[in-house]
Amino acid sequence: MVTLNGTLGIDDFKHVLFDQQSIQIDKNVLETVEKSFEFLKTFSENKIIYGVNTGFGPMAQYKIDDSERQQLQYNLIRSHASGTGNPIPSLYVKAAMLARLNTLCLGNSGVHKSVVELMAQLINKDITPVIYEHGGVGASGDLVQLAHLALVLIGEGEVMYKGEKHNTEDVFKTENLQPISIHLREGLALMNGTSVMTGVGIVNTIYTRQLLNWTITASSAINEIVKAYDDHLSFELNQTKKHNGQREIAELMRAHLKDSTLIKKREHHLYNAVQNVTVFEDKVQEYYSLRCVPQILGPVLDTLNQVETILIEEANSANDNPIVDVKNKNVYHGGNFHGDYVSLEMDKLKLVVTKTSMLAERQLNYLLNPSLNNILPPFVNLGKLGLNFGMQGVQFTATSTTAENQMLSNPMYVHSIPNNNDNQDIVSMGTNAALITKKVIENTFEVLAIELITIVQAIEYLEVKDAVSSKTRAIYDAIRAIVPVFKEDVVMYPYVNAVKAYLMNQKG
C-alpha cells in the first residue's frame, strides 16, 4: 500500500504501476484538501479569481455570473476533450493520474475532496481514462489530455477497464462509482497542469534505467566473448576521469566480468616481453564501441539521474493556476502549469537513449562483420554460408530503427508555436517531448533485443558458454529460453518481439 502524504518517490510510482500496489490518502492530506477548498470558497467571494468567476485563457476578460460558474467548468472540460491520434497506453495514463492526484493533494488547488477520493478509487480499480497522444502544447500544461481525465471524473467519456475500452457511465455503474460534482474550479484544477508529461516522463525514466542495465550487460558480454583487454574498464583508468557516471559504468562492467575466464589482461600478453614482430595478429586496442563504453554510457547514467530528479520534483509540485495559499490567506496567479522543466529533461533523455541505440547498433555491426571481429562467420551465420543468412535480415531492422531514433532526437523544447489567440505565446511542447522519448526508448529495446540474440548466437558458435562470466551465462540461458539455437533460417520477428518484451518486463 502506497500512502499519499505529500511526497511521492520513484519507488512509489514503481510500486503502483508495476507491482499493482493500492494507494491510500493520508488523513492529514484529506484535511489539507478540505481546508484549501473551504478557504477558496470564502476567499473568492467578491473577488475576481481566474477560472472561478472568469472565462479562460484570452476569455478571462469576461466575468462569469455566479449562476453559471458550475456550467463554466463543465464547458471547459467538454470543449477541451479534443485529443486525437493513438490512445496513450494505460500504464502511462495511470502514471499521469498518480502525478495529478499527488499535486491536488498538496492543497494548493482548492478542489473538493471528492476529486481526490474518486481518483484514488480509479487508480486502485485500474480504471484509466482514454487519453490521446495529440493535443498538448505543454502550457497551460496538458490541457487537452487532462480534459479527458476530467471528463471521466464527471462520468463521461471512455475508460480502459479490464483491458477493453468502455463508456465511463457503464463502468461507473458496474463498480458503483459516483462522478464528482463541480463546486468551484474542479475542471480547471484537473486540467491545468503538467501531469501527463510528468507521468509519461517518469515511466520513461524507469524504462531507461532498465535499458541502461541491459546495455551494460550486452557491452560486457561482447568484450568478454571477443577476449578484449580489461584495462579500459580498470578502476585506475576510469578514476582519472572525474565523472561519476563513467566510474559507475566501469565498476558495473568489472563486476559483470569478475569471474570470466575469457577477458584478457594486457600485462599477460603485451607487457611481459618485447616480441620480434612488426605486425601484431591481435588488436592492440579494441574498437571504440567496445573500449569506450564507460565514456559513452557514463553521460547516459548521469543524465538519467538528473532527469529523474527533475521529474520527481515536478510530480511533487503544485503545477496549476491559480495557486491557493491557505497559510498566507491568498490566491496567486502565475504560470506553474508551464512544462519547460519536463520538456527539456525529456529532450535530454531521448538524446542519451538515442546514443545508447547507436552504441548497440555499432556493437551489433561489429559482431556481424567478420572483417572487424576476425573470429565469427558473416552475420554470425551458424548454417551454410551463401545458403543461410543468420542475423543478416534483422540487422536491417536494427539499422532502420536506430536511424529513426536519430531523427526523433531533434528537440521539442525549442519548437514553440504561439496559439490560443497568442495568449499562449511561448509553450513547452512537453507532452510531445515525453511521448517522442517513449518511442525512442521502445525503439532502443528493439535494437538491444536483436543485439542480445546475436550475442548468444556468437557464444554458440564460439562454444564458450561454459567459459563466460556467470552474469553472461545467466543472460545466455534467459535468451535461449526464448530463442532456440538456429542454423536454418527462421522467421525472426516473433523472437525479436519476445526478447524485447522480456527485456522491458524485467524489473530491478
Short mmCIF file of C-alpha atoms in Angstrom, two decimals:
data_model
loop_
_atom_site.label_atom_id
_atom_site.label_comp_id
_atom_site.label_asym_id
_atom_site.label_seq_id
_atom_site.Cartn_x
_atom_site.Cartn_y
_atom_site.Cartn_z
CA MET A 1 0.00 0.00 0.00
CA VAL A 2 1.38 3.40 -1.01
CA THR A 3 0.25 6.28 1.19
CA LEU A 4 -0.03 9.75 -0.32
CA ASN A 5 1.30 12.09 2.34
CA GLY A 6 2.70 14.96 0.31
CA THR A 7 5.77 13.34 -1.24
CA LEU A 8 6.00 10.68 -3.94
CA GLY A 9 9.25 9.00 -4.89
CA ILE A 10 10.25 6.99 -7.92
CA ASP A 11 9.78 3.76 -5.96
CA ASP A 12 6.19 4.76 -5.15
CA PHE A 13 5.48 5.05 -8.87
CA LYS A 14 7.09 1.65 -9.45
CA HIS A 15 5.00 0.03 -6.70
CA VAL A 16 1.72 1.41 -8.07
CA LEU A 17 2.45 0.97 -11.77
CA PHE A 18 4.38 -2.29 -11.91
CA ASP A 19 3.62 -4.04 -8.63
CA GLN A 20 -0.10 -3.12 -8.69
CA GLN A 21 0.02 -1.81 -5.14
CA SER A 22 -3.02 0.13 -3.98
CA ILE A 23 -2.89 3.70 -2.74
CA GLN A 24 -4.46 5.43 0.21
CA ILE A 25 -4.64 9.11 1.03
CA ASP A 26 -3.30 10.14 4.41
CA LYS A 27 -5.98 11.60 6.72
CA ASN A 28 -3.94 14.78 7.17
CA VAL A 29 -3.81 15.20 3.40
CA LEU A 30 -7.60 14.99 3.15
CA GLU A 31 -7.85 17.66 5.84
CA THR A 32 -5.43 19.85 3.87
CA VAL A 33 -7.52 19.44 0.72
CA GLU A 34 -10.70 20.34 2.61
CA LYS A 35 -9.11 23.43 4.15
CA SER A 36 -7.92 24.56 0.71
CA PHE A 37 -11.41 24.13 -0.73
CA GLU A 38 -13.15 25.96 2.11
CA PHE A 39 -10.61 28.80 2.01
CA LEU A 40 -11.03 29.31 -1.74
CA LYS A 41 -14.79 29.17 -1.42
CA THR A 42 -14.75 32.02 1.10
CA PHE A 43 -11.86 33.97 -0.42
CA SER A 44 -13.39 34.07 -3.91
CA GLU A 45 -16.48 35.91 -2.70
CA ASN A 46 -16.46 39.49 -4.03
CA LYS A 47 -13.08 38.92 -5.75
CA ILE A 48 -12.08 38.18 -9.31
CA ILE A 49 -10.37 34.77 -9.31
CA TYR A 50 -9.28 33.35 -12.65
CA GLY A 51 -11.20 30.22 -13.55
CA VAL A 52 -13.69 30.64 -10.72
CA ASN A 53 -15.68 33.62 -11.93
CA THR A 54 -13.90 34.44 -15.17
CA GLY A 55 -13.57 32.82 -18.55
CA PHE A 56 -10.39 31.00 -19.52
CA GLY A 57 -7.29 32.00 -21.44
CA PRO A 58 -7.94 35.09 -23.58
CA MET A 59 -11.60 34.82 -22.46
CA ALA A 60 -10.53 35.67 -18.90
CA GLN A 61 -11.64 39.26 -19.52
CA TYR A 62 -15.26 38.09 -19.33
CA LYS A 63 -16.84 37.86 -15.89
CA ILE A 64 -18.98 34.81 -15.22
CA ASP A 65 -22.23 35.13 -13.28
CA ASP A 66 -22.48 33.13 -10.08
CA SER A 67 -25.36 31.12 -11.53
CA GLU A 68 -23.13 29.95 -14.41
CA ARG A 69 -19.98 29.03 -12.51
CA GLN A 70 -20.63 25.32 -12.46
CA GLN A 71 -21.59 25.24 -16.13
CA LEU A 72 -18.34 27.08 -16.90
CA GLN A 73 -16.32 24.15 -15.55
CA TYR A 74 -18.35 21.56 -17.45
CA ASN A 75 -17.99 23.61 -20.64
CA LEU A 76 -14.23 23.78 -20.18
CA ILE A 77 -13.89 20.01 -19.73
CA ARG A 78 -16.13 19.04 -22.63
CA SER A 79 -14.75 21.58 -25.11
CA HIS A 80 -11.12 20.66 -24.44
CA ALA A 81 -11.56 16.87 -24.53
CA SER A 82 -10.38 17.11 -28.13
CA GLY A 83 -7.35 14.79 -28.29
CA THR A 84 -6.65 12.75 -31.40
CA GLY A 85 -4.19 10.14 -32.59
CA ASN A 86 -3.36 6.90 -30.83
CA PRO A 87 -4.50 6.30 -27.25
CA ILE A 88 -1.72 6.60 -24.68
CA PRO A 89 -1.17 3.14 -23.11
CA SER A 90 -2.89 2.63 -19.77
CA LEU A 91 0.39 2.27 -17.86
CA TYR A 92 1.40 5.82 -18.79
CA VAL A 93 -2.10 7.18 -18.15
CA LYS A 94 -2.08 5.61 -14.69
CA ALA A 95 1.25 7.34 -14.01
CA ALA A 96 -0.30 10.64 -15.11
CA MET A 97 -3.28 10.05 -12.80
CA LEU A 98 -0.97 9.40 -9.87
CA ALA A 99 1.02 12.54 -10.62
CA ARG A 100 -2.16 14.64 -10.91
CA LEU A 101 -3.64 13.17 -7.74
CA ASN A 102 -0.45 13.93 -5.85
CA THR A 103 -0.34 17.58 -6.87
CA LEU A 104 -4.02 18.06 -5.97
CA CYS A 105 -3.27 16.54 -2.55
CA LEU A 106 -0.80 19.35 -1.82
CA GLY A 107 -3.73 21.64 -1.03
CA ASN A 108 -2.80 24.39 -3.48
CA SER A 109 -5.67 23.77 -5.91
CA GLY A 110 -8.87 24.37 -3.97
CA VAL A 111 -10.67 21.26 -5.19
CA HIS A 112 -13.42 19.42 -3.34
CA LYS A 113 -12.14 16.29 -1.59
CA SER A 114 -14.43 14.12 -3.76
CA VAL A 115 -11.98 14.71 -6.62
CA VAL A 116 -9.01 13.11 -4.89
CA GLU A 117 -11.17 10.35 -3.42
CA LEU A 118 -12.55 9.32 -6.82
CA MET A 119 -9.14 9.50 -8.46
CA ALA A 120 -7.74 7.18 -5.81
CA GLN A 121 -10.60 4.73 -6.41
CA LEU A 122 -9.99 4.73 -10.16
CA ILE A 123 -6.27 4.05 -9.67
CA ASN A 124 -6.96 1.23 -7.23
CA LYS A 125 -9.54 -0.34 -9.53
CA ASP A 126 -7.19 0.05 -12.53
CA ILE A 127 -9.72 2.15 -14.44
CA THR A 128 -7.86 4.56 -16.70
CA PRO A 129 -9.28 7.30 -18.92
CA VAL A 130 -8.81 7.00 -22.66
CA ILE A 131 -6.35 9.82 -23.37
CA TYR A 132 -4.93 10.51 -26.81
CA GLU A 133 -1.39 11.38 -27.83
CA HIS A 134 -2.16 14.53 -29.81
CA GLY A 135 -3.40 17.74 -28.25
CA GLY A 136 -0.99 19.00 -25.62
CA VAL A 137 1.27 22.01 -26.16
CA GLY A 138 2.60 21.91 -22.62
CA ALA A 139 1.23 25.25 -21.38
CA SER A 140 -1.26 25.64 -19.74
CA GLY A 141 0.16 22.24 -19.08
CA ASP A 142 -1.58 19.24 -20.60
CA LEU A 143 -4.97 20.91 -21.06
CA VAL A 144 -6.33 18.63 -23.76
CA GLN A 145 -5.06 15.34 -22.39
CA LEU A 146 -6.08 16.18 -18.82
CA ALA A 147 -9.51 17.22 -20.10
CA HIS A 148 -10.04 13.56 -20.99
CA LEU A 149 -9.20 12.69 -17.36
CA ALA A 150 -11.60 15.33 -16.08
CA LEU A 151 -14.26 14.06 -18.50
CA VAL A 152 -14.12 10.64 -16.86
CA LEU A 153 -14.33 12.13 -13.38
CA ILE A 154 -17.63 13.81 -14.29
CA GLY A 155 -18.87 10.43 -15.52
CA GLU A 156 -18.44 10.99 -19.25
CA GLY A 157 -16.02 9.90 -21.95
CA GLU A 158 -14.35 6.50 -22.17
CA VAL A 159 -12.12 4.37 -19.97
CA MET A 160 -9.94 1.31 -20.26
CA TYR A 161 -11.35 -1.36 -17.96
CA LYS A 162 -10.14 -4.96 -17.77
CA GLY A 163 -8.18 -4.47 -20.96
CA GLU A 164 -11.03 -3.09 -23.05
CA LYS A 165 -12.48 0.31 -23.87
CA HIS A 166 -15.86 1.10 -22.33
CA ASN A 167 -18.14 4.07 -21.79
CA THR A 168 -17.35 5.64 -18.44
CA GLU A 169 -21.00 5.67 -17.42
CA ASP A 170 -21.28 1.89 -17.82
CA VAL A 171 -18.13 1.17 -15.82
CA PHE A 172 -19.18 3.54 -13.04
CA LYS A 173 -22.47 1.65 -12.75
CA THR A 174 -20.66 -1.69 -12.65
CA GLU A 175 -18.22 -0.51 -9.97
CA ASN A 176 -20.77 1.61 -8.10
CA LEU A 177 -18.77 4.81 -8.54
CA GLN A 178 -20.22 8.31 -8.33
CA PRO A 179 -18.97 11.14 -10.60
CA ILE A 180 -17.64 14.22 -8.89
CA SER A 181 -19.82 17.30 -8.59
CA ILE A 182 -18.44 20.63 -9.70
CA HIS A 183 -18.19 23.12 -6.84
CA LEU A 184 -15.67 25.87 -7.63
CA ARG A 185 -12.86 25.16 -10.10
CA GLU A 186 -12.61 21.39 -10.28
CA GLY A 187 -12.46 21.40 -14.08
CA LEU A 188 -9.60 23.87 -14.34
CA ALA A 189 -7.73 22.37 -11.40
CA LEU A 190 -7.79 18.94 -13.02
CA MET A 191 -6.74 20.20 -16.45
CA ASN A 192 -4.30 22.99 -15.70
CA GLY A 193 -1.03 21.18 -15.05
CA THR A 194 1.91 19.10 -16.23
CA SER A 195 0.82 15.69 -15.00
CA VAL A 196 0.56 13.82 -18.32
CA MET A 197 4.03 14.83 -19.48
CA THR A 198 5.32 14.13 -15.96
CA GLY A 199 3.65 10.72 -15.67
CA VAL A 200 4.85 9.64 -19.11
CA GLY A 201 8.27 11.04 -18.27
CA ILE A 202 8.56 9.10 -15.04
CA VAL A 203 7.71 5.84 -16.80
CA ASN A 204 10.32 6.80 -19.39
CA THR A 205 12.98 7.10 -16.67
CA ILE A 206 12.03 3.72 -15.22
CA TYR A 207 12.35 2.02 -18.60
CA THR A 208 15.56 3.90 -19.42
CA ARG A 209 17.22 2.58 -16.28
CA GLN A 210 16.29 -0.96 -17.32
CA LEU A 211 17.57 -0.24 -20.81
CA LEU A 212 20.85 1.05 -19.44
CA ASN A 213 21.33 -2.05 -17.30
CA TRP A 214 20.76 -4.30 -20.31
CA THR A 215 23.18 -2.22 -22.38
CA ILE A 216 25.84 -2.68 -19.71
CA THR A 217 25.14 -6.42 -19.83
CA ALA A 218 25.45 -6.57 -23.62
CA SER A 219 28.58 -4.41 -23.68
CA SER A 220 30.24 -6.56 -21.02
CA ALA A 221 29.35 -9.78 -22.84
CA ILE A 222 30.77 -8.54 -26.16
CA ASN A 223 34.05 -7.52 -24.54
CA GLU A 224 34.17 -10.95 -22.99
CA ILE A 225 33.45 -13.17 -25.97
CA VAL A 226 35.98 -11.37 -28.19
CA LYS A 227 38.57 -11.67 -25.40
CA ALA A 228 39.14 -7.95 -25.07
CA TYR A 229 41.73 -6.49 -22.72
CA ASP A 230 40.30 -5.34 -19.41
CA ASP A 231 42.37 -2.25 -18.67
CA HIS A 232 39.86 0.11 -20.34
CA LEU A 233 37.49 -0.91 -17.54
CA SER A 234 40.06 -0.64 -14.76
CA PHE A 235 39.44 1.36 -11.62
CA GLU A 236 42.72 3.19 -12.11
CA LEU A 237 42.00 4.37 -15.66
CA ASN A 238 38.42 5.46 -15.01
CA GLN A 239 39.32 7.15 -11.74
CA THR A 240 41.44 9.63 -13.72
CA LYS A 241 38.18 10.98 -15.17
CA LYS A 242 36.07 12.92 -12.67
CA HIS A 243 32.61 11.92 -13.90
CA ASN A 244 30.61 9.72 -11.53
CA GLY A 245 28.64 8.10 -14.34
CA GLN A 246 31.73 6.85 -16.15
CA ARG A 247 33.19 5.47 -12.92
CA GLU A 248 29.96 3.67 -12.05
CA ILE A 249 29.56 2.12 -15.52
CA ALA A 250 33.14 0.81 -15.41
CA GLU A 251 32.53 -0.59 -11.93
CA LEU A 252 29.37 -2.37 -13.08
CA MET A 253 31.17 -3.86 -16.05
CA ARG A 254 34.05 -5.05 -13.86
CA ALA A 255 31.50 -6.71 -11.59
CA HIS A 256 29.85 -8.37 -14.58
CA LEU A 257 33.17 -9.78 -15.80
CA LYS A 258 34.57 -10.68 -12.40
CA ASP A 259 34.51 -14.46 -12.91
CA SER A 260 35.05 -14.54 -16.66
CA THR A 261 37.84 -16.77 -17.99
CA LEU A 262 37.86 -15.03 -21.37
CA ILE A 263 38.70 -11.40 -20.65
CA LYS A 264 42.43 -10.70 -21.08
CA LYS A 265 44.95 -8.75 -19.04
CA ARG A 266 47.30 -6.61 -21.06
CA GLU A 267 50.24 -7.35 -18.81
CA HIS A 268 49.97 -11.05 -19.61
CA HIS A 269 50.10 -10.53 -23.39
CA LEU A 270 51.78 -7.28 -24.34
CA TYR A 271 53.71 -6.15 -21.29
CA ASN A 272 55.70 -9.25 -20.43
CA ALA A 273 58.17 -9.19 -23.34
CA VAL A 274 59.06 -7.31 -26.49
CA GLN A 275 58.11 -9.52 -29.42
CA ASN A 276 60.24 -9.61 -32.54
CA VAL A 277 57.33 -8.92 -34.86
CA THR A 278 56.36 -5.97 -36.98
CA VAL A 279 52.62 -6.65 -37.17
CA PHE A 280 50.59 -7.96 -34.25
CA GLU A 281 47.95 -10.57 -35.01
CA ASP A 282 45.67 -9.47 -32.18
CA LYS A 283 44.41 -5.91 -31.96
CA VAL A 284 46.37 -3.79 -29.52
CA GLN A 285 43.21 -1.82 -28.72
CA GLU A 286 39.56 -2.63 -29.33
CA TYR A 287 37.18 -0.58 -31.43
CA TYR A 288 35.53 2.34 -29.67
CA SER A 289 32.17 0.58 -29.31
CA LEU A 290 33.91 -1.93 -27.04
CA ARG A 291 36.66 0.17 -25.45
CA CYS A 292 34.80 3.43 -24.75
CA VAL A 293 31.63 2.05 -23.14
CA PRO A 294 32.17 3.79 -19.76
CA GLN A 295 32.77 7.10 -21.54
CA ILE A 296 29.66 6.62 -23.73
CA LEU A 297 27.24 5.24 -21.13
CA GLY A 298 28.55 7.41 -18.28
CA PRO A 299 26.78 10.52 -19.63
CA VAL A 300 23.65 8.43 -20.12
CA LEU A 301 23.64 7.47 -16.44
CA ASP A 302 24.41 11.00 -15.21
CA THR A 303 21.68 12.45 -17.43
CA LEU A 304 19.16 9.84 -16.35
CA ASN A 305 19.80 10.61 -12.68
CA GLN A 306 19.27 14.33 -13.33
CA VAL A 307 16.11 13.74 -15.36
CA GLU A 308 14.67 11.52 -12.66
CA THR A 309 15.32 14.20 -10.02
CA ILE A 310 13.56 16.91 -12.04
CA LEU A 311 10.58 14.68 -12.88
CA ILE A 312 10.05 13.70 -9.25
CA GLU A 313 10.31 17.36 -8.22
CA GLU A 314 7.63 18.19 -10.79
CA ALA A 315 5.38 15.38 -9.56
CA ASN A 316 5.62 16.81 -6.05
CA SER A 317 4.96 20.39 -7.14
CA ALA A 318 1.82 22.48 -7.39
CA ASN A 319 1.58 22.97 -11.14
CA ASP A 320 -1.78 24.57 -11.88
CA ASN A 321 -3.06 28.15 -11.84
CA PRO A 322 -4.00 29.99 -9.76
CA ILE A 323 -2.27 28.70 -6.63
CA VAL A 324 -4.25 28.63 -3.41
CA ASP A 325 -2.16 29.53 -0.35
CA VAL A 326 -4.13 28.80 2.80
CA LYS A 327 -1.22 29.63 5.11
CA ASN A 328 -0.83 33.17 3.77
CA LYS A 329 -4.54 33.51 3.02
CA ASN A 330 -4.05 34.47 -0.60
CA VAL A 331 -4.50 33.24 -4.16
CA TYR A 332 -1.61 33.79 -6.56
CA HIS A 333 -1.92 33.92 -10.34
CA GLY A 334 1.03 32.79 -12.41
CA GLY A 335 2.33 30.05 -14.67
CA ASN A 336 3.22 26.93 -12.68
CA PHE A 337 1.45 24.91 -15.39
CA HIS A 338 4.28 25.63 -17.84
CA GLY A 339 6.09 22.42 -18.79
CA ASP A 340 9.55 23.65 -19.77
CA TYR A 341 11.28 21.72 -16.99
CA VAL A 342 9.81 18.44 -18.19
CA SER A 343 10.22 19.26 -21.87
CA LEU A 344 13.93 19.97 -21.55
CA GLU A 345 14.55 16.85 -19.47
CA MET A 346 12.68 14.66 -21.94
CA ASP A 347 14.75 16.04 -24.81
CA LYS A 348 17.92 15.33 -22.86
CA LEU A 349 16.72 11.82 -22.08
CA LYS A 350 15.86 10.97 -25.67
CA LEU A 351 19.28 12.23 -26.79
CA VAL A 352 21.14 9.86 -24.49
CA VAL A 353 18.78 6.98 -25.25
CA THR A 354 19.36 7.55 -28.96
CA LYS A 355 23.11 7.40 -28.30
CA THR A 356 22.50 4.14 -26.45
CA SER A 357 20.77 2.71 -29.51
CA MET A 358 23.68 3.88 -31.67
CA LEU A 359 26.13 2.06 -29.39
CA ALA A 360 24.07 -1.13 -29.56
CA GLU A 361 23.83 -0.88 -33.36
CA ARG A 362 27.61 -0.45 -33.70
CA GLN A 363 28.30 -3.35 -31.36
CA LEU A 364 25.87 -5.45 -33.39
CA ASN A 365 27.65 -4.49 -36.61
CA TYR A 366 30.98 -5.45 -35.04
CA LEU A 367 29.67 -8.94 -34.33
CA LEU A 368 28.13 -9.34 -37.79
CA ASN A 369 31.15 -8.17 -39.79
CA PRO A 370 33.96 -10.78 -39.89
CA SER A 371 36.38 -8.17 -41.19
CA LEU A 372 36.01 -6.37 -37.85
CA ASN A 373 35.86 -9.18 -35.29
CA ASN A 374 38.00 -11.78 -37.16
CA ILE A 375 36.51 -14.66 -35.16
CA LEU A 376 32.89 -15.05 -36.31
CA PRO A 377 31.31 -16.02 -39.64
CA PRO A 378 29.42 -13.31 -41.57
CA PHE A 379 26.21 -12.33 -39.79
CA VAL A 380 27.02 -14.94 -37.10
CA ASN A 381 25.63 -17.48 -39.53
CA LEU A 382 25.63 -20.92 -37.91
CA GLY A 383 24.36 -22.55 -41.12
CA LYS A 384 25.78 -22.89 -44.61
CA LEU A 385 27.30 -19.67 -45.92
CA GLY A 386 25.52 -18.49 -49.02
CA LEU A 387 22.52 -20.71 -48.46
CA ASN A 388 21.66 -19.42 -44.98
CA PHE A 389 21.58 -15.84 -43.74
CA GLY A 390 21.98 -15.92 -39.95
CA MET A 391 21.33 -12.47 -38.47
CA GLN A 392 21.58 -10.63 -41.79
CA GLY A 393 17.88 -9.77 -42.05
CA VAL A 394 17.46 -8.36 -38.57
CA GLN A 395 20.45 -6.06 -38.98
CA PHE A 396 18.35 -4.04 -41.41
CA THR A 397 15.71 -3.64 -38.69
CA ALA A 398 18.29 -2.51 -36.12
CA THR A 399 19.82 -0.02 -38.56
CA SER A 400 16.46 1.37 -39.62
CA THR A 401 15.23 1.71 -36.06
CA THR A 402 18.40 3.45 -34.94
CA ALA A 403 18.08 5.89 -37.84
CA GLU A 404 14.52 6.68 -36.74
CA ASN A 405 15.83 7.42 -33.24
CA GLN A 406 18.40 9.82 -34.66
CA MET A 407 15.67 11.72 -36.46
CA LEU A 408 13.35 11.71 -33.43
CA SER A 409 16.09 13.01 -31.14
CA ASN A 410 15.68 16.54 -32.50
CA PRO A 411 14.44 18.73 -29.64
CA MET A 412 10.82 19.63 -28.96
CA TYR A 413 11.85 22.12 -26.26
CA VAL A 414 12.58 24.83 -28.86
CA HIS A 415 9.58 24.08 -31.10
CA SER A 416 7.19 26.55 -29.53
CA ILE A 417 4.28 27.69 -31.69
CA PRO A 418 2.08 30.52 -30.33
CA ASN A 419 -1.62 29.67 -30.08
CA ASN A 420 -4.74 30.45 -28.05
CA ASN A 421 -5.09 33.91 -29.64
CA ASP A 422 -1.41 34.39 -28.71
CA ASN A 423 -2.26 34.17 -25.02
CA GLN A 424 -0.02 31.10 -25.01
CA ASP A 425 2.71 32.86 -26.95
CA ILE A 426 5.55 30.58 -25.85
CA VAL A 427 4.89 26.97 -24.88
CA SER A 428 6.89 23.91 -23.85
CA MET A 429 5.61 21.10 -26.09
CA GLY A 430 6.47 18.94 -23.08
CA THR A 431 3.85 16.26 -23.74
CA ASN A 432 5.12 15.79 -27.28
CA ALA A 433 8.66 15.60 -25.92
CA ALA A 434 7.69 12.91 -23.40
CA LEU A 435 5.76 10.83 -25.94
CA ILE A 436 8.54 11.00 -28.54
CA THR A 437 11.02 9.95 -25.86
CA LYS A 438 8.74 7.00 -25.11
CA LYS A 439 9.00 5.97 -28.76
CA VAL A 440 12.80 6.31 -28.76
CA ILE A 441 13.04 4.11 -25.67
CA GLU A 442 10.83 1.41 -27.19
CA ASN A 443 12.90 1.52 -30.38
CA THR A 444 16.09 1.05 -28.41
CA PHE A 445 14.73 -2.02 -26.67
CA GLU A 446 14.18 -3.48 -30.16
CA VAL A 447 17.77 -2.81 -31.22
CA LEU A 448 19.05 -4.27 -27.97
CA ALA A 449 16.90 -7.38 -28.38
CA ILE A 450 18.49 -8.01 -31.77
CA GLU A 451 21.95 -7.44 -30.31
CA LEU A 452 21.40 -9.90 -27.45
CA ILE A 453 20.10 -12.60 -29.79
CA THR A 454 23.26 -12.11 -31.83
CA ILE A 455 25.45 -12.33 -28.73
CA VAL A 456 24.03 -15.70 -27.71
CA GLN A 457 24.39 -16.98 -31.28
CA ALA A 458 28.04 -15.87 -31.17
CA ILE A 459 28.54 -17.66 -27.86
CA GLU A 460 27.06 -20.75 -29.51
CA TYR A 461 29.42 -20.56 -32.48
CA LEU A 462 32.50 -19.97 -30.31
CA GLU A 463 31.45 -22.73 -27.89
CA VAL A 464 32.28 -20.58 -24.88
CA LYS A 465 29.07 -20.75 -22.86
CA ASP A 466 30.96 -22.53 -20.06
CA ALA A 467 33.81 -20.01 -20.13
CA VAL A 468 31.81 -16.77 -19.94
CA SER A 469 31.08 -14.99 -16.68
CA SER A 470 28.18 -16.16 -14.56
CA LYS A 471 26.27 -12.98 -15.42
CA THR A 472 26.72 -13.54 -19.15
CA ARG A 473 25.75 -17.18 -18.73
CA ALA A 474 22.55 -16.09 -16.98
CA ILE A 475 21.51 -13.85 -19.87
CA TYR A 476 22.55 -16.55 -22.34
CA ASP A 477 20.21 -19.01 -20.60
CA ALA A 478 17.38 -16.44 -20.43
CA ILE A 479 17.57 -15.58 -24.15
CA ARG A 480 17.97 -19.24 -25.11
CA ALA A 481 14.71 -19.99 -23.27
CA ILE A 482 13.05 -17.61 -25.74
CA VAL A 483 15.12 -18.13 -28.89
CA PRO A 484 16.40 -21.66 -29.56
CA VAL A 485 19.70 -22.23 -31.35
CA PHE A 486 19.12 -21.89 -35.08
CA LYS A 487 21.24 -22.84 -38.07
CA GLU A 488 18.46 -22.97 -40.62
CA ASP A 489 16.76 -19.66 -41.37
CA VAL A 490 13.70 -18.91 -39.25
CA VAL A 491 11.11 -16.14 -39.15
CA MET A 492 12.77 -13.70 -36.76
CA TYR A 493 10.20 -11.06 -35.87
CA PRO A 494 8.35 -13.12 -33.22
CA TYR A 495 11.65 -13.80 -31.47
CA VAL A 496 12.72 -10.17 -31.57
CA ASN A 497 9.38 -9.08 -30.14
CA ALA A 498 9.50 -11.76 -27.44
CA VAL A 499 13.01 -10.77 -26.35
CA LYS A 500 12.03 -7.09 -26.36
CA ALA A 501 9.06 -7.89 -24.10
CA TYR A 502 11.34 -9.89 -21.80
CA LEU A 503 13.82 -7.02 -21.51
CA MET A 504 11.09 -4.46 -20.76
CA ASN A 505 9.36 -6.67 -18.20
CA GLN A 506 12.42 -7.49 -16.12
CA LYS A 507 12.22 -5.08 -13.19
CA GLY A 508 15.02 -4.32 -10.79
#
